[in-house]
Coordinates of C-alpha atoms in Angstrom, one line a residue:
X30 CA -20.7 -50.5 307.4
X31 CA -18.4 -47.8 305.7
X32 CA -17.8 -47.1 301.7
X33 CA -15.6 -45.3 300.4
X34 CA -15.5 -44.0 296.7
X35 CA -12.8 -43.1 295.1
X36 CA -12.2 -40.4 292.0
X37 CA -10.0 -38.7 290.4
X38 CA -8.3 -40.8 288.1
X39 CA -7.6 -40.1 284.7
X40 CA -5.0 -39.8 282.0
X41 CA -1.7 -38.0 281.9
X42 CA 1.6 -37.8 280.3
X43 CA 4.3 -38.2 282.2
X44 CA 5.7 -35.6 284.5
X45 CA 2.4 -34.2 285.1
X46 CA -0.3 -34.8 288.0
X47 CA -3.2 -35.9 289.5
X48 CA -5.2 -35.8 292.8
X49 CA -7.3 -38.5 294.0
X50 CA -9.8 -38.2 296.0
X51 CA -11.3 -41.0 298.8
X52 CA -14.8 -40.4 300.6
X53 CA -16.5 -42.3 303.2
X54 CA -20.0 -42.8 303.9
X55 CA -21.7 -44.6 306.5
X56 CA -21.3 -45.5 309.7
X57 CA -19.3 -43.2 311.8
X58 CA -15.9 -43.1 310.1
X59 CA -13.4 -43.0 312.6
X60 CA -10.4 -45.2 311.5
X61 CA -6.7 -45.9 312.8
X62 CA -5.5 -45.8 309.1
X63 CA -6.7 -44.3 305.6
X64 CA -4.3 -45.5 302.6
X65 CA -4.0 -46.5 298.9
X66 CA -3.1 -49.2 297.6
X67 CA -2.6 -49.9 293.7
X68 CA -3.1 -52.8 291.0
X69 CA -1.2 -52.9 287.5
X70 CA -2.2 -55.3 285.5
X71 CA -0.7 -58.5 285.5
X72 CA 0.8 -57.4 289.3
X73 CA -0.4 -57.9 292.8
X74 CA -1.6 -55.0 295.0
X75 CA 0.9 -52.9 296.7
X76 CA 1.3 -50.2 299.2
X77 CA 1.4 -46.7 298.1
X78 CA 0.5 -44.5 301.4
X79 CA -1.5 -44.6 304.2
X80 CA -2.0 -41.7 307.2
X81 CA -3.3 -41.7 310.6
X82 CA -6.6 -40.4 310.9
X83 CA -6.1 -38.5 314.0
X84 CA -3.2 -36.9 313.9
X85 CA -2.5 -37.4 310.1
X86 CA 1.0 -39.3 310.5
X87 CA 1.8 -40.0 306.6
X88 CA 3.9 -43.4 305.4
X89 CA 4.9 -44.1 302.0
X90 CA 6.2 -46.6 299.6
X91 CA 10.0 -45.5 298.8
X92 CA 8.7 -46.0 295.3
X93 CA 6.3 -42.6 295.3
X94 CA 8.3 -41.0 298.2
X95 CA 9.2 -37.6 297.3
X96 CA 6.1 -37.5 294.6
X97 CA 2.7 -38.1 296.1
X98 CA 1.4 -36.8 299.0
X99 CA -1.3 -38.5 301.2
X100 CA -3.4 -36.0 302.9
X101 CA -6.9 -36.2 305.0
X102 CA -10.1 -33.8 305.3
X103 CA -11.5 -35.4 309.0
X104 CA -14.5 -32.5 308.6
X105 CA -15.6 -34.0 305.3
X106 CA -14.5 -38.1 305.9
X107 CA -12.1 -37.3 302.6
X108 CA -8.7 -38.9 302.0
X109 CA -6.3 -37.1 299.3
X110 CA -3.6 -38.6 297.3
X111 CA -1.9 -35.5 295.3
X112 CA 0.3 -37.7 292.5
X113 CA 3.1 -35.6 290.9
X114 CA 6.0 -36.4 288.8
X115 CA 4.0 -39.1 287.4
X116 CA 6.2 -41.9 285.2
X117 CA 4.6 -44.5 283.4
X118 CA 5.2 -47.4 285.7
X119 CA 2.7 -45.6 287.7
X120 CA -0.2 -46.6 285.8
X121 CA -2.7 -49.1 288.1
X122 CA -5.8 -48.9 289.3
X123 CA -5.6 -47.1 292.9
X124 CA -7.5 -47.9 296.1
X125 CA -8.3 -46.1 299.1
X126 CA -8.8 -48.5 302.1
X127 CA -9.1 -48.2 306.1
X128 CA -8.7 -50.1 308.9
X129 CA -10.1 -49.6 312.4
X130 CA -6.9 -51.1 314.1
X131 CA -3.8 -49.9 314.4
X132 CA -2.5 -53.5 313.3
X133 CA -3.8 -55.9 310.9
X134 CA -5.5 -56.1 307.8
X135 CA -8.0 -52.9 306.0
X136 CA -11.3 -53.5 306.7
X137 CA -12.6 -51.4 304.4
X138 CA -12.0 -51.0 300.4
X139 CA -13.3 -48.5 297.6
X140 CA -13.9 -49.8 294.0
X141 CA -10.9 -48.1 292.4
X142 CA -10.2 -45.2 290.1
X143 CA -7.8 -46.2 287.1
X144 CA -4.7 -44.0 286.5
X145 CA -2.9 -44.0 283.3
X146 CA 0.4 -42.5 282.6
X147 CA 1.5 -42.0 279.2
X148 CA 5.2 -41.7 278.1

């Protein structure tokens, strides 16, 4: 089985940043994908980035292209999500997930670190 805890959450005004952090434990963590996902209340999840474990191939919603940048650790099983230019509709709680395959659903899910951008 693999868990991953996330951190790095917190409050900010807007404009400013934040890096999250994802770390798995376990088994032997050798996913296809590592990505976040996030949750605003009243909203269903969504998609923020994801990255290729191997070879660290990075996608992103067009929503935080440009702003956040999803980066991997393969030494220390860490995944990275540096948030800048944050805007207030950024505020959910974020999720760090991973998935053996290189189709289908995550297999794996962390409990979720809240971010909060301020106006």
């Amino acid at each position: 089985q693999v868990h991953l805890l996330e951190s790095g959450g917190g409050l900010v005004q807007a404009g400013g940043s934040l890096r999250l952090s994802c770390v798995a434990s376990g088994r032997t963590f050798r996913p296809y994908f590592v990505g976040w996902f996030r949750q605003a209340p009243g909203k269903e999840r969504e998609f923020v980035a994801q990255i290729t474990w191997q070879n660290g191939l990075a996608f992103y919603d067009d929503s935080v292209k440009g702003r956040f940048t999803i980066s991997r650790d393969n030494a220390k099983n860490t995944v990275f999500l540096q948030m800048s230019s944050l805007k207030p509709e950024d505020t959910a709680v974020y999720y760090c997930a991973a998935r053996d395959g290189a189709i289908g659903k995550f297999d794996y899910w962390g409990q979720g670190t809240q971010v909060t951008v301020s106006s």
